[in-house]
């Protein structure tokens, strides 16, 4: 079966696109056009009742939640992460879930503060300020892990967690567009910066750049997406 990736440019679906491209798996990209709120349309809610992106149609059924899709792809096809029999599996899993459950949700709250705390801009600013400190601490932890050179992060054989963290770093530098992002500096996490630089040389990243209009340095010096189809927001 050719997988179907339901995506929007510069959304979490880019993480899954990187994984699919890296593994050389056949897939079809199906745009979810956020400019017309297609993620909340009945036909998409029938695929993913949470109205979130990405979703991946597979022979095992529809998968959603970025971490779950990465875990399933890695176990099904190998080449993305340590397998269950590998001693490194436990460490990989805890940091994959840390990224999915701590880093990624904090970014969502910064990007969509109104959805979490209401329309009061002072409350939104306060939420963002608190989250910025949490995010800096999370990135420092992940940088320390990458610097220790585990087989599953920041090494010669990139995989699921590299893709996930690199995309989160990209979003730290770009979003939200209308508030200060001075808290973030990729150079403060040198091991993760090296990881991002290495990823930009890979065929999977080149394919992503072309498909979603991400520019020449999507992770180390990102610019806003200029996709051939759809909208990032």
mmCIF file of the C-alpha atoms, coordinates in Angstrom:
data_MODEL
# 
_entry.id   MODEL 
# 
loop_
_atom_site.group_PDB 
_atom_site.id 
_atom_site.type_symbol 
_atom_site.label_atom_id 
_atom_site.label_alt_id 
_atom_site.label_comp_id 
_atom_site.label_asym_id 
_atom_site.label_entity_id 
_atom_site.label_seq_id 
_atom_site.pdbx_PDB_ins_code 
_atom_site.Cartn_x 
_atom_site.Cartn_y 
_atom_site.Cartn_z 
_atom_site.occupancy 
_atom_site.B_iso_or_equiv 
_atom_site.pdbx_formal_charge 
_atom_site.auth_seq_id 
_atom_site.auth_comp_id 
_atom_site.auth_asym_id 
_atom_site.auth_atom_id 
_atom_site.pdbx_PDB_model_num 
ATOM 1   C CA . UNK A 1 1   ? 0.000   0.000  0.000  1.00 0.00 ? 1   UNK A CA 1 
ATOM 2   C CA . UNK A 1 2   ? 1.128   3.535  -0.707 1.00 0.00 ? 2   UNK A CA 1 
ATOM 3   C CA . UNK A 1 3   ? 0.766   5.484  2.512  1.00 0.00 ? 3   UNK A CA 1 
ATOM 4   C CA . UNK A 1 4   ? -1.321  8.654  2.502  1.00 0.00 ? 4   UNK A CA 1 
ATOM 5   C CA . UNK A 1 5   ? 0.124   11.509 4.525  1.00 0.00 ? 5   UNK A CA 1 
ATOM 6   C CA . UNK A 1 6   ? -2.397  14.196 5.392  1.00 0.00 ? 6   UNK A CA 1 
ATOM 7   C CA . UNK A 1 7   ? -0.253  17.286 5.723  1.00 0.00 ? 7   UNK A CA 1 
ATOM 8   C CA . UNK A 1 8   ? -0.038  21.048 5.841  1.00 0.00 ? 8   UNK A CA 1 
ATOM 9   C CA . UNK A 1 9   ? 3.177   22.911 4.994  1.00 0.00 ? 9   UNK A CA 1 
ATOM 10  C CA . UNK A 1 10  ? 5.480   23.613 7.938  1.00 0.00 ? 10  UNK A CA 1 
ATOM 11  C CA . UNK A 1 11  ? 3.235   21.679 10.307 1.00 0.00 ? 11  UNK A CA 1 
ATOM 12  C CA . UNK A 1 12  ? 4.056   18.566 12.336 1.00 0.00 ? 12  UNK A CA 1 
ATOM 13  C CA . UNK A 1 13  ? 3.415   16.513 9.215  1.00 0.00 ? 13  UNK A CA 1 
ATOM 14  C CA . UNK A 1 14  ? 6.839   17.617 7.978  1.00 0.00 ? 14  UNK A CA 1 
ATOM 15  C CA . UNK A 1 15  ? 8.363   15.354 10.632 1.00 0.00 ? 15  UNK A CA 1 
ATOM 16  C CA . UNK A 1 16  ? 6.529   12.376 9.171  1.00 0.00 ? 16  UNK A CA 1 
ATOM 17  C CA . UNK A 1 17  ? 7.399   13.405 5.611  1.00 0.00 ? 17  UNK A CA 1 
ATOM 18  C CA . UNK A 1 18  ? 11.086  13.389 6.592  1.00 0.00 ? 18  UNK A CA 1 
ATOM 19  C CA . UNK A 1 19  ? 10.717  9.896  8.034  1.00 0.00 ? 19  UNK A CA 1 
ATOM 20  C CA . UNK A 1 20  ? 8.884   8.544  4.986  1.00 0.00 ? 20  UNK A CA 1 
ATOM 21  C CA . UNK A 1 21  ? 11.429  10.072 2.616  1.00 0.00 ? 21  UNK A CA 1 
ATOM 22  C CA . UNK A 1 22  ? 14.355  8.851  4.704  1.00 0.00 ? 22  UNK A CA 1 
ATOM 23  C CA . UNK A 1 23  ? 13.019  5.297  4.643  1.00 0.00 ? 23  UNK A CA 1 
ATOM 24  C CA . UNK A 1 24  ? 12.249  5.501  0.925  1.00 0.00 ? 24  UNK A CA 1 
ATOM 25  C CA . UNK A 1 25  ? 8.628   4.495  1.462  1.00 0.00 ? 25  UNK A CA 1 
ATOM 26  C CA . UNK A 1 26  ? 5.954   5.110  -1.178 1.00 0.00 ? 26  UNK A CA 1 
ATOM 27  C CA . UNK A 1 27  ? 3.411   7.666  -0.051 1.00 0.00 ? 27  UNK A CA 1 
ATOM 28  C CA . UNK A 1 28  ? 0.969   10.216 -1.367 1.00 0.00 ? 28  UNK A CA 1 
ATOM 29  C CA . UNK A 1 29  ? 0.751   13.639 0.261  1.00 0.00 ? 29  UNK A CA 1 
ATOM 30  C CA . UNK A 1 30  ? -2.814  14.880 0.709  1.00 0.00 ? 30  UNK A CA 1 
ATOM 31  C CA . UNK A 1 31  ? -3.066  18.576 1.515  1.00 0.00 ? 31  UNK A CA 1 
ATOM 32  C CA . UNK A 1 32  ? -5.156  19.691 4.481  1.00 0.00 ? 32  UNK A CA 1 
ATOM 33  C CA . UNK A 1 33  ? -5.677  23.329 3.595  1.00 0.00 ? 33  UNK A CA 1 
ATOM 34  C CA . UNK A 1 34  ? -5.507  25.285 6.830  1.00 0.00 ? 34  UNK A CA 1 
ATOM 35  C CA . UNK A 1 35  ? -6.315  28.560 5.055  1.00 0.00 ? 35  UNK A CA 1 
ATOM 36  C CA . UNK A 1 36  ? -9.909  27.312 4.737  1.00 0.00 ? 36  UNK A CA 1 
ATOM 37  C CA . UNK A 1 37  ? -9.912  25.452 8.079  1.00 0.00 ? 37  UNK A CA 1 
ATOM 38  C CA . UNK A 1 38  ? -9.928  22.077 6.314  1.00 0.00 ? 38  UNK A CA 1 
ATOM 39  C CA . UNK A 1 39  ? -8.577  20.380 9.435  1.00 0.00 ? 39  UNK A CA 1 
ATOM 40  C CA . UNK A 1 40  ? -12.010 20.868 10.995 1.00 0.00 ? 40  UNK A CA 1 
ATOM 41  C CA . UNK A 1 41  ? -14.053 19.860 7.956  1.00 0.00 ? 41  UNK A CA 1 
ATOM 42  C CA . UNK A 1 42  ? -16.216 16.732 8.325  1.00 0.00 ? 42  UNK A CA 1 
ATOM 43  C CA . UNK A 1 43  ? -14.215 14.684 5.823  1.00 0.00 ? 43  UNK A CA 1 
ATOM 44  C CA . UNK A 1 44  ? -10.969 15.266 7.698  1.00 0.00 ? 44  UNK A CA 1 
ATOM 45  C CA . UNK A 1 45  ? -12.560 14.780 11.119 1.00 0.00 ? 45  UNK A CA 1 
ATOM 46  C CA . UNK A 1 46  ? -13.666 11.370 9.863  1.00 0.00 ? 46  UNK A CA 1 
ATOM 47  C CA . UNK A 1 47  ? -9.958  10.568 9.468  1.00 0.00 ? 47  UNK A CA 1 
ATOM 48  C CA . UNK A 1 48  ? -8.701  12.312 12.596 1.00 0.00 ? 48  UNK A CA 1 
ATOM 49  C CA . UNK A 1 49  ? -11.475 13.256 15.031 1.00 0.00 ? 49  UNK A CA 1 
ATOM 50  C CA . UNK A 1 50  ? -9.090  15.583 16.870 1.00 0.00 ? 50  UNK A CA 1 
ATOM 51  C CA . UNK A 1 51  ? -8.712  17.823 13.813 1.00 0.00 ? 51  UNK A CA 1 
ATOM 52  C CA . UNK A 1 52  ? -4.944  17.821 14.113 1.00 0.00 ? 52  UNK A CA 1 
ATOM 53  C CA . UNK A 1 53  ? -2.189  17.351 11.535 1.00 0.00 ? 53  UNK A CA 1 
ATOM 54  C CA . UNK A 1 54  ? -0.641  14.921 10.642 1.00 0.00 ? 54  UNK A CA 1 
ATOM 55  C CA . UNK A 1 55  ? -2.593  11.771 9.964  1.00 0.00 ? 55  UNK A CA 1 
ATOM 56  C CA . UNK A 1 56  ? -1.172  8.771  8.137  1.00 0.00 ? 56  UNK A CA 1 
ATOM 57  C CA . UNK A 1 57  ? -3.319  6.184  6.394  1.00 0.00 ? 57  UNK A CA 1 
ATOM 58  C CA . UNK A 1 58  ? -1.681  2.755  6.590  1.00 0.00 ? 58  UNK A CA 1 
ATOM 59  C CA . UNK A 1 59  ? -2.646  -0.907 6.104  1.00 0.00 ? 59  UNK A CA 1 
ATOM 60  C CA . UNK A 1 60  ? -3.107  -1.018 9.881  1.00 0.00 ? 60  UNK A CA 1 
ATOM 61  C CA . UNK A 1 61  ? -5.589  1.851  9.743  1.00 0.00 ? 61  UNK A CA 1 
ATOM 62  C CA . UNK A 1 62  ? -5.267  5.585  10.280 1.00 0.00 ? 62  UNK A CA 1 
ATOM 63  C CA . UNK A 1 63  ? -2.545  6.761  12.626 1.00 0.00 ? 63  UNK A CA 1 
ATOM 64  C CA . UNK A 1 64  ? -2.345  10.168 14.241 1.00 0.00 ? 64  UNK A CA 1 
ATOM 65  C CA . UNK A 1 65  ? -0.201  11.839 16.927 1.00 0.00 ? 65  UNK A CA 1 
ATOM 66  C CA . UNK A 1 66  ? 3.317   12.519 15.688 1.00 0.00 ? 66  UNK A CA 1 
ATOM 67  C CA . UNK A 1 67  ? 5.110   10.398 18.276 1.00 0.00 ? 67  UNK A CA 1 
ATOM 68  C CA . UNK A 1 68  ? 2.832   7.424  17.667 1.00 0.00 ? 68  UNK A CA 1 
ATOM 69  C CA . UNK A 1 69  ? 3.344   7.590  13.899 1.00 0.00 ? 69  UNK A CA 1 
ATOM 70  C CA . UNK A 1 70  ? 7.125   7.762  14.302 1.00 0.00 ? 70  UNK A CA 1 
ATOM 71  C CA . UNK A 1 71  ? 7.112   4.832  16.701 1.00 0.00 ? 71  UNK A CA 1 
ATOM 72  C CA . UNK A 1 72  ? 4.954   2.733  14.377 1.00 0.00 ? 72  UNK A CA 1 
ATOM 73  C CA . UNK A 1 73  ? 7.021   3.536  11.290 1.00 0.00 ? 73  UNK A CA 1 
ATOM 74  C CA . UNK A 1 74  ? 10.244  2.735  13.121 1.00 0.00 ? 74  UNK A CA 1 
ATOM 75  C CA . UNK A 1 75  ? 8.987   -0.608 14.379 1.00 0.00 ? 75  UNK A CA 1 
ATOM 76  C CA . UNK A 1 76  ? 7.407   -1.522 11.045 1.00 0.00 ? 76  UNK A CA 1 
ATOM 77  C CA . UNK A 1 77  ? 10.251  -0.593 8.721  1.00 0.00 ? 77  UNK A CA 1 
ATOM 78  C CA . UNK A 1 78  ? 13.406  -0.245 10.839 1.00 0.00 ? 78  UNK A CA 1 
ATOM 79  C CA . UNK A 1 79  ? 15.987  2.447  10.231 1.00 0.00 ? 79  UNK A CA 1 
ATOM 80  C CA . UNK A 1 80  ? 14.445  5.214  12.333 1.00 0.00 ? 80  UNK A CA 1 
ATOM 81  C CA . UNK A 1 81  ? 15.227  4.144  15.883 1.00 0.00 ? 81  UNK A CA 1 
ATOM 82  C CA . UNK A 1 82  ? 16.509  1.308  18.087 1.00 0.00 ? 82  UNK A CA 1 
ATOM 83  C CA . UNK A 1 83  ? 14.380  -1.799 17.777 1.00 0.00 ? 83  UNK A CA 1 
ATOM 84  C CA . UNK A 1 84  ? 12.739  -3.461 20.826 1.00 0.00 ? 84  UNK A CA 1 
ATOM 85  C CA . UNK A 1 85  ? 15.617  -5.900 21.309 1.00 0.00 ? 85  UNK A CA 1 
ATOM 86  C CA . UNK A 1 86  ? 18.219  -3.106 21.306 1.00 0.00 ? 86  UNK A CA 1 
ATOM 87  C CA . UNK A 1 87  ? 19.621  -2.024 24.707 1.00 0.00 ? 87  UNK A CA 1 
ATOM 88  C CA . UNK A 1 88  ? 19.335  1.610  23.574 1.00 0.00 ? 88  UNK A CA 1 
ATOM 89  C CA . UNK A 1 89  ? 15.575  1.286  23.096 1.00 0.00 ? 89  UNK A CA 1 
ATOM 90  C CA . UNK A 1 90  ? 14.616  2.413  26.612 1.00 0.00 ? 90  UNK A CA 1 
ATOM 91  C CA . UNK A 1 91  ? 16.611  5.633  26.440 1.00 0.00 ? 91  UNK A CA 1 
ATOM 92  C CA . UNK A 1 92  ? 15.278  6.402  22.974 1.00 0.00 ? 92  UNK A CA 1 
ATOM 93  C CA . UNK A 1 93  ? 11.672  5.879  24.051 1.00 0.00 ? 93  UNK A CA 1 
ATOM 94  C CA . UNK A 1 94  ? 11.846  8.122  27.088 1.00 0.00 ? 94  UNK A CA 1 
ATOM 95  C CA . UNK A 1 95  ? 13.287  11.019 25.071 1.00 0.00 ? 95  UNK A CA 1 
ATOM 96  C CA . UNK A 1 96  ? 10.890  10.460 22.188 1.00 0.00 ? 96  UNK A CA 1 
ATOM 97  C CA . UNK A 1 97  ? 7.986   10.724 24.611 1.00 0.00 ? 97  UNK A CA 1 
ATOM 98  C CA . UNK A 1 98  ? 9.622   13.672 26.365 1.00 0.00 ? 98  UNK A CA 1 
ATOM 99  C CA . UNK A 1 99  ? 9.729   15.462 23.014 1.00 0.00 ? 99  UNK A CA 1 
ATOM 100 C CA . UNK A 1 100 ? 6.144   14.504 22.171 1.00 0.00 ? 100 UNK A CA 1 
ATOM 101 C CA . UNK A 1 101 ? 4.693   15.172 25.640 1.00 0.00 ? 101 UNK A CA 1 
ATOM 102 C CA . UNK A 1 102 ? 6.769   18.112 26.912 1.00 0.00 ? 102 UNK A CA 1 
ATOM 103 C CA . UNK A 1 103 ? 8.580   19.989 24.144 1.00 0.00 ? 103 UNK A CA 1 
ATOM 104 C CA . UNK A 1 104 ? 5.941   19.859 21.405 1.00 0.00 ? 104 UNK A CA 1 
ATOM 105 C CA . UNK A 1 105 ? 2.925   20.736 23.613 1.00 0.00 ? 105 UNK A CA 1 
ATOM 106 C CA . UNK A 1 106 ? 4.787   23.713 25.109 1.00 0.00 ? 106 UNK A CA 1 
ATOM 107 C CA . UNK A 1 107 ? 5.402   25.009 21.604 1.00 0.00 ? 107 UNK A CA 1 
ATOM 108 C CA . UNK A 1 108 ? 1.726   24.629 20.749 1.00 0.00 ? 108 UNK A CA 1 
ATOM 109 C CA . UNK A 1 109 ? 0.783   26.665 23.801 1.00 0.00 ? 109 UNK A CA 1 
ATOM 110 C CA . UNK A 1 110 ? 3.178   29.437 22.782 1.00 0.00 ? 110 UNK A CA 1 
ATOM 111 C CA . UNK A 1 111 ? 1.852   29.451 19.209 1.00 0.00 ? 111 UNK A CA 1 
ATOM 112 C CA . UNK A 1 112 ? -1.833  29.254 20.131 1.00 0.00 ? 112 UNK A CA 1 
ATOM 113 C CA . UNK A 1 113 ? -1.896  30.907 23.546 1.00 0.00 ? 113 UNK A CA 1 
ATOM 114 C CA . UNK A 1 114 ? -5.467  32.145 23.016 1.00 0.00 ? 114 UNK A CA 1 
ATOM 115 C CA . UNK A 1 115 ? -6.726  28.566 22.771 1.00 0.00 ? 115 UNK A CA 1 
ATOM 116 C CA . UNK A 1 116 ? -5.265  27.722 26.161 1.00 0.00 ? 116 UNK A CA 1 
ATOM 117 C CA . UNK A 1 117 ? -5.750  30.885 28.226 1.00 0.00 ? 117 UNK A CA 1 
ATOM 118 C CA . UNK A 1 118 ? -8.287  33.052 26.395 1.00 0.00 ? 118 UNK A CA 1 
ATOM 119 C CA . UNK A 1 119 ? -8.260  36.349 24.535 1.00 0.00 ? 119 UNK A CA 1 
ATOM 120 C CA . UNK A 1 120 ? -6.628  38.541 27.191 1.00 0.00 ? 120 UNK A CA 1 
ATOM 121 C CA . UNK A 1 121 ? -3.263  39.490 25.670 1.00 0.00 ? 121 UNK A CA 1 
ATOM 122 C CA . UNK A 1 122 ? -1.658  40.096 29.060 1.00 0.00 ? 122 UNK A CA 1 
ATOM 123 C CA . UNK A 1 123 ? -2.530  36.547 30.091 1.00 0.00 ? 123 UNK A CA 1 
ATOM 124 C CA . UNK A 1 124 ? -1.175  35.255 26.783 1.00 0.00 ? 124 UNK A CA 1 
ATOM 125 C CA . UNK A 1 125 ? 2.099   37.132 27.285 1.00 0.00 ? 125 UNK A CA 1 
ATOM 126 C CA . UNK A 1 126 ? 2.441   35.745 30.802 1.00 0.00 ? 126 UNK A CA 1 
ATOM 127 C CA . UNK A 1 127 ? 1.848   32.199 29.565 1.00 0.00 ? 127 UNK A CA 1 
ATOM 128 C CA . UNK A 1 128 ? 4.427   32.601 26.811 1.00 0.00 ? 128 UNK A CA 1 
ATOM 129 C CA . UNK A 1 129 ? 6.984   34.051 29.191 1.00 0.00 ? 129 UNK A CA 1 
ATOM 130 C CA . UNK A 1 130 ? 6.671   31.097 31.541 1.00 0.00 ? 130 UNK A CA 1 
ATOM 131 C CA . UNK A 1 131 ? 6.822   28.608 28.705 1.00 0.00 ? 131 UNK A CA 1 
ATOM 132 C CA . UNK A 1 132 ? 9.926   30.181 27.213 1.00 0.00 ? 132 UNK A CA 1 
ATOM 133 C CA . UNK A 1 133 ? 11.899  29.275 30.323 1.00 0.00 ? 133 UNK A CA 1 
ATOM 134 C CA . UNK A 1 134 ? 10.550  25.733 30.222 1.00 0.00 ? 134 UNK A CA 1 
ATOM 135 C CA . UNK A 1 135 ? 11.454  25.391 26.560 1.00 0.00 ? 135 UNK A CA 1 
ATOM 136 C CA . UNK A 1 136 ? 14.994  26.653 27.069 1.00 0.00 ? 136 UNK A CA 1 
ATOM 137 C CA . UNK A 1 137 ? 15.470  24.110 29.851 1.00 0.00 ? 137 UNK A CA 1 
ATOM 138 C CA . UNK A 1 138 ? 14.033  21.320 27.682 1.00 0.00 ? 138 UNK A CA 1 
ATOM 139 C CA . UNK A 1 139 ? 16.298  22.184 24.765 1.00 0.00 ? 139 UNK A CA 1 
ATOM 140 C CA . UNK A 1 140 ? 19.325  22.287 27.054 1.00 0.00 ? 140 UNK A CA 1 
ATOM 141 C CA . UNK A 1 141 ? 18.496  18.782 28.280 1.00 0.00 ? 141 UNK A CA 1 
ATOM 142 C CA . UNK A 1 142 ? 18.137  17.490 24.739 1.00 0.00 ? 142 UNK A CA 1 
ATOM 143 C CA . UNK A 1 143 ? 21.383  19.197 23.753 1.00 0.00 ? 143 UNK A CA 1 
ATOM 144 C CA . UNK A 1 144 ? 23.201  17.401 26.564 1.00 0.00 ? 144 UNK A CA 1 
ATOM 145 C CA . UNK A 1 145 ? 21.764  14.106 25.361 1.00 0.00 ? 145 UNK A CA 1 
ATOM 146 C CA . UNK A 1 146 ? 22.833  14.786 21.761 1.00 0.00 ? 146 UNK A CA 1 
ATOM 147 C CA . UNK A 1 147 ? 26.321  15.796 22.939 1.00 0.00 ? 147 UNK A CA 1 
ATOM 148 C CA . UNK A 1 148 ? 26.700  12.406 24.638 1.00 0.00 ? 148 UNK A CA 1 
ATOM 149 C CA . UNK A 1 149 ? 26.456  10.871 21.137 1.00 0.00 ? 149 UNK A CA 1 
ATOM 150 C CA . UNK A 1 150 ? 23.810  8.175  21.557 1.00 0.00 ? 150 UNK A CA 1 
ATOM 151 C CA . UNK A 1 151 ? 23.132  6.043  18.510 1.00 0.00 ? 151 UNK A CA 1 
ATOM 152 C CA . UNK A 1 152 ? 19.616  7.487  18.166 1.00 0.00 ? 152 UNK A CA 1 
ATOM 153 C CA . UNK A 1 153 ? 20.161  11.262 18.283 1.00 0.00 ? 153 UNK A CA 1 
ATOM 154 C CA . UNK A 1 154 ? 22.517  13.612 16.499 1.00 0.00 ? 154 UNK A CA 1 
ATOM 155 C CA . UNK A 1 155 ? 24.763  10.938 15.075 1.00 0.00 ? 155 UNK A CA 1 
ATOM 156 C CA . UNK A 1 156 ? 25.846  9.690  11.678 1.00 0.00 ? 156 UNK A CA 1 
ATOM 157 C CA . UNK A 1 157 ? 22.601  7.769  11.179 1.00 0.00 ? 157 UNK A CA 1 
ATOM 158 C CA . UNK A 1 158 ? 19.756  10.241 11.738 1.00 0.00 ? 158 UNK A CA 1 
ATOM 159 C CA . UNK A 1 159 ? 16.343  8.998  12.664 1.00 0.00 ? 159 UNK A CA 1 
ATOM 160 C CA . UNK A 1 160 ? 12.976  9.812  14.139 1.00 0.00 ? 160 UNK A CA 1 
ATOM 161 C CA . UNK A 1 161 ? 14.094  11.913 17.076 1.00 0.00 ? 161 UNK A CA 1 
ATOM 162 C CA . UNK A 1 162 ? 16.483  13.976 14.940 1.00 0.00 ? 162 UNK A CA 1 
ATOM 163 C CA . UNK A 1 163 ? 13.627  14.844 12.605 1.00 0.00 ? 163 UNK A CA 1 
ATOM 164 C CA . UNK A 1 164 ? 11.230  15.651 15.436 1.00 0.00 ? 164 UNK A CA 1 
ATOM 165 C CA . UNK A 1 165 ? 13.596  17.916 17.360 1.00 0.00 ? 165 UNK A CA 1 
ATOM 166 C CA . UNK A 1 166 ? 14.929  19.699 14.258 1.00 0.00 ? 166 UNK A CA 1 
ATOM 167 C CA . UNK A 1 167 ? 11.405  20.696 13.242 1.00 0.00 ? 167 UNK A CA 1 
ATOM 168 C CA . UNK A 1 168 ? 10.664  21.936 16.764 1.00 0.00 ? 168 UNK A CA 1 
ATOM 169 C CA . UNK A 1 169 ? 13.836  24.039 16.638 1.00 0.00 ? 169 UNK A CA 1 
ATOM 170 C CA . UNK A 1 170 ? 12.719  25.499 13.326 1.00 0.00 ? 170 UNK A CA 1 
ATOM 171 C CA . UNK A 1 171 ? 9.398   26.559 14.830 1.00 0.00 ? 171 UNK A CA 1 
ATOM 172 C CA . UNK A 1 172 ? 11.128  28.098 17.848 1.00 0.00 ? 172 UNK A CA 1 
ATOM 173 C CA . UNK A 1 173 ? 12.944  30.432 15.465 1.00 0.00 ? 173 UNK A CA 1 
ATOM 174 C CA . UNK A 1 174 ? 9.860   31.403 13.423 1.00 0.00 ? 174 UNK A CA 1 
ATOM 175 C CA . UNK A 1 175 ? 6.671   31.356 15.462 1.00 0.00 ? 175 UNK A CA 1 
ATOM 176 C CA . UNK A 1 176 ? 4.556   33.055 16.532 1.00 0.00 ? 176 UNK A CA 1 
ATOM 177 C CA . UNK A 1 177 ? 5.258   35.743 13.995 1.00 0.00 ? 177 UNK A CA 1 
ATOM 178 C CA . UNK A 1 178 ? 3.813   38.664 15.939 1.00 0.00 ? 178 UNK A CA 1 
ATOM 179 C CA . UNK A 1 179 ? 5.709   38.252 19.238 1.00 0.00 ? 179 UNK A CA 1 
ATOM 180 C CA . UNK A 1 180 ? 9.369   38.408 20.211 1.00 0.00 ? 180 UNK A CA 1 
ATOM 181 C CA . UNK A 1 181 ? 11.392  35.242 19.789 1.00 0.00 ? 181 UNK A CA 1 
ATOM 182 C CA . UNK A 1 182 ? 14.560  36.672 21.322 1.00 0.00 ? 182 UNK A CA 1 
ATOM 183 C CA . UNK A 1 183 ? 14.548  33.923 23.920 1.00 0.00 ? 183 UNK A CA 1 
ATOM 184 C CA . UNK A 1 184 ? 15.659  31.389 21.293 1.00 0.00 ? 184 UNK A CA 1 
ATOM 185 C CA . UNK A 1 185 ? 19.178  31.034 19.895 1.00 0.00 ? 185 UNK A CA 1 
ATOM 186 C CA . UNK A 1 186 ? 20.139  27.800 18.165 1.00 0.00 ? 186 UNK A CA 1 
ATOM 187 C CA . UNK A 1 187 ? 23.798  28.459 18.917 1.00 0.00 ? 187 UNK A CA 1 
ATOM 188 C CA . UNK A 1 188 ? 23.052  28.005 22.623 1.00 0.00 ? 188 UNK A CA 1 
ATOM 189 C CA . UNK A 1 189 ? 22.507  24.295 21.906 1.00 0.00 ? 189 UNK A CA 1 
ATOM 190 C CA . UNK A 1 190 ? 25.608  23.426 19.846 1.00 0.00 ? 190 UNK A CA 1 
ATOM 191 C CA . UNK A 1 191 ? 25.028  19.682 19.616 1.00 0.00 ? 191 UNK A CA 1 
ATOM 192 C CA . UNK A 1 192 ? 21.515  20.241 18.304 1.00 0.00 ? 192 UNK A CA 1 
ATOM 193 C CA . UNK A 1 193 ? 22.829  22.901 15.931 1.00 0.00 ? 193 UNK A CA 1 
ATOM 194 C CA . UNK A 1 194 ? 25.272  20.368 14.470 1.00 0.00 ? 194 UNK A CA 1 
ATOM 195 C CA . UNK A 1 195 ? 22.437  17.881 14.141 1.00 0.00 ? 195 UNK A CA 1 
ATOM 196 C CA . UNK A 1 196 ? 20.378  20.446 12.206 1.00 0.00 ? 196 UNK A CA 1 
ATOM 197 C CA . UNK A 1 197 ? 23.292  21.238 9.926  1.00 0.00 ? 197 UNK A CA 1 
ATOM 198 C CA . UNK A 1 198 ? 23.812  17.557 9.167  1.00 0.00 ? 198 UNK A CA 1 
ATOM 199 C CA . UNK A 1 199 ? 20.122  17.038 8.427  1.00 0.00 ? 199 UNK A CA 1 
ATOM 200 C CA . UNK A 1 200 ? 20.212  19.786 5.803  1.00 0.00 ? 200 UNK A CA 1 
ATOM 201 C CA . UNK A 1 201 ? 22.562  17.655 3.685  1.00 0.00 ? 201 UNK A CA 1 
ATOM 202 C CA . UNK A 1 202 ? 20.193  14.681 3.501  1.00 0.00 ? 202 UNK A CA 1 
ATOM 203 C CA . UNK A 1 203 ? 18.033  13.737 0.498  1.00 0.00 ? 203 UNK A CA 1 
ATOM 204 C CA . UNK A 1 204 ? 14.951  13.569 2.740  1.00 0.00 ? 204 UNK A CA 1 
ATOM 205 C CA . UNK A 1 205 ? 15.427  17.210 3.730  1.00 0.00 ? 205 UNK A CA 1 
ATOM 206 C CA . UNK A 1 206 ? 15.950  18.265 0.134  1.00 0.00 ? 206 UNK A CA 1 
ATOM 207 C CA . UNK A 1 207 ? 12.673  16.543 -0.774 1.00 0.00 ? 207 UNK A CA 1 
ATOM 208 C CA . UNK A 1 208 ? 10.930  18.316 2.109  1.00 0.00 ? 208 UNK A CA 1 
ATOM 209 C CA . UNK A 1 209 ? 12.314  21.697 1.074  1.00 0.00 ? 209 UNK A CA 1 
ATOM 210 C CA . UNK A 1 210 ? 10.985  21.252 -2.440 1.00 0.00 ? 210 UNK A CA 1 
ATOM 211 C CA . UNK A 1 211 ? 7.580   19.940 -1.407 1.00 0.00 ? 211 UNK A CA 1 
ATOM 212 C CA . UNK A 1 212 ? 6.885   22.599 1.224  1.00 0.00 ? 212 UNK A CA 1 
ATOM 213 C CA . UNK A 1 213 ? 8.912   25.607 0.044  1.00 0.00 ? 213 UNK A CA 1 
ATOM 214 C CA . UNK A 1 214 ? 11.172  25.785 3.071  1.00 0.00 ? 214 UNK A CA 1 
ATOM 215 C CA . UNK A 1 215 ? 14.276  27.443 1.637  1.00 0.00 ? 215 UNK A CA 1 
ATOM 216 C CA . UNK A 1 216 ? 17.886  26.308 1.621  1.00 0.00 ? 216 UNK A CA 1 
ATOM 217 C CA . UNK A 1 217 ? 18.498  26.209 5.393  1.00 0.00 ? 217 UNK A CA 1 
ATOM 218 C CA . UNK A 1 218 ? 15.202  25.082 6.936  1.00 0.00 ? 218 UNK A CA 1 
ATOM 219 C CA . UNK A 1 219 ? 16.694  24.207 10.321 1.00 0.00 ? 219 UNK A CA 1 
ATOM 220 C CA . UNK A 1 220 ? 19.843  26.274 10.864 1.00 0.00 ? 220 UNK A CA 1 
ATOM 221 C CA . UNK A 1 221 ? 18.579  29.608 9.478  1.00 0.00 ? 221 UNK A CA 1 
ATOM 222 C CA . UNK A 1 222 ? 14.908  29.085 8.681  1.00 0.00 ? 222 UNK A CA 1 
ATOM 223 C CA . UNK A 1 223 ? 12.664  31.386 6.701  1.00 0.00 ? 223 UNK A CA 1 
ATOM 224 C CA . UNK A 1 224 ? 8.880   31.275 6.453  1.00 0.00 ? 224 UNK A CA 1 
ATOM 225 C CA . UNK A 1 225 ? 7.511   28.636 4.140  1.00 0.00 ? 225 UNK A CA 1 
ATOM 226 C CA . UNK A 1 226 ? 6.519   29.526 0.618  1.00 0.00 ? 226 UNK A CA 1 
ATOM 227 C CA . UNK A 1 227 ? 4.755   26.296 -0.365 1.00 0.00 ? 227 UNK A CA 1 
ATOM 228 C CA . UNK A 1 228 ? 3.517   25.438 -3.841 1.00 0.00 ? 228 UNK A CA 1 
ATOM 229 C CA . UNK A 1 229 ? 0.211   24.400 -2.225 1.00 0.00 ? 229 UNK A CA 1 
ATOM 230 C CA . UNK A 1 230 ? -1.593  25.231 0.957  1.00 0.00 ? 230 UNK A CA 1 
ATOM 231 C CA . UNK A 1 231 ? -0.724  27.389 3.931  1.00 0.00 ? 231 UNK A CA 1 
ATOM 232 C CA . UNK A 1 232 ? 1.344   26.881 7.081  1.00 0.00 ? 232 UNK A CA 1 
ATOM 233 C CA . UNK A 1 233 ? -1.269  28.659 9.203  1.00 0.00 ? 233 UNK A CA 1 
# 
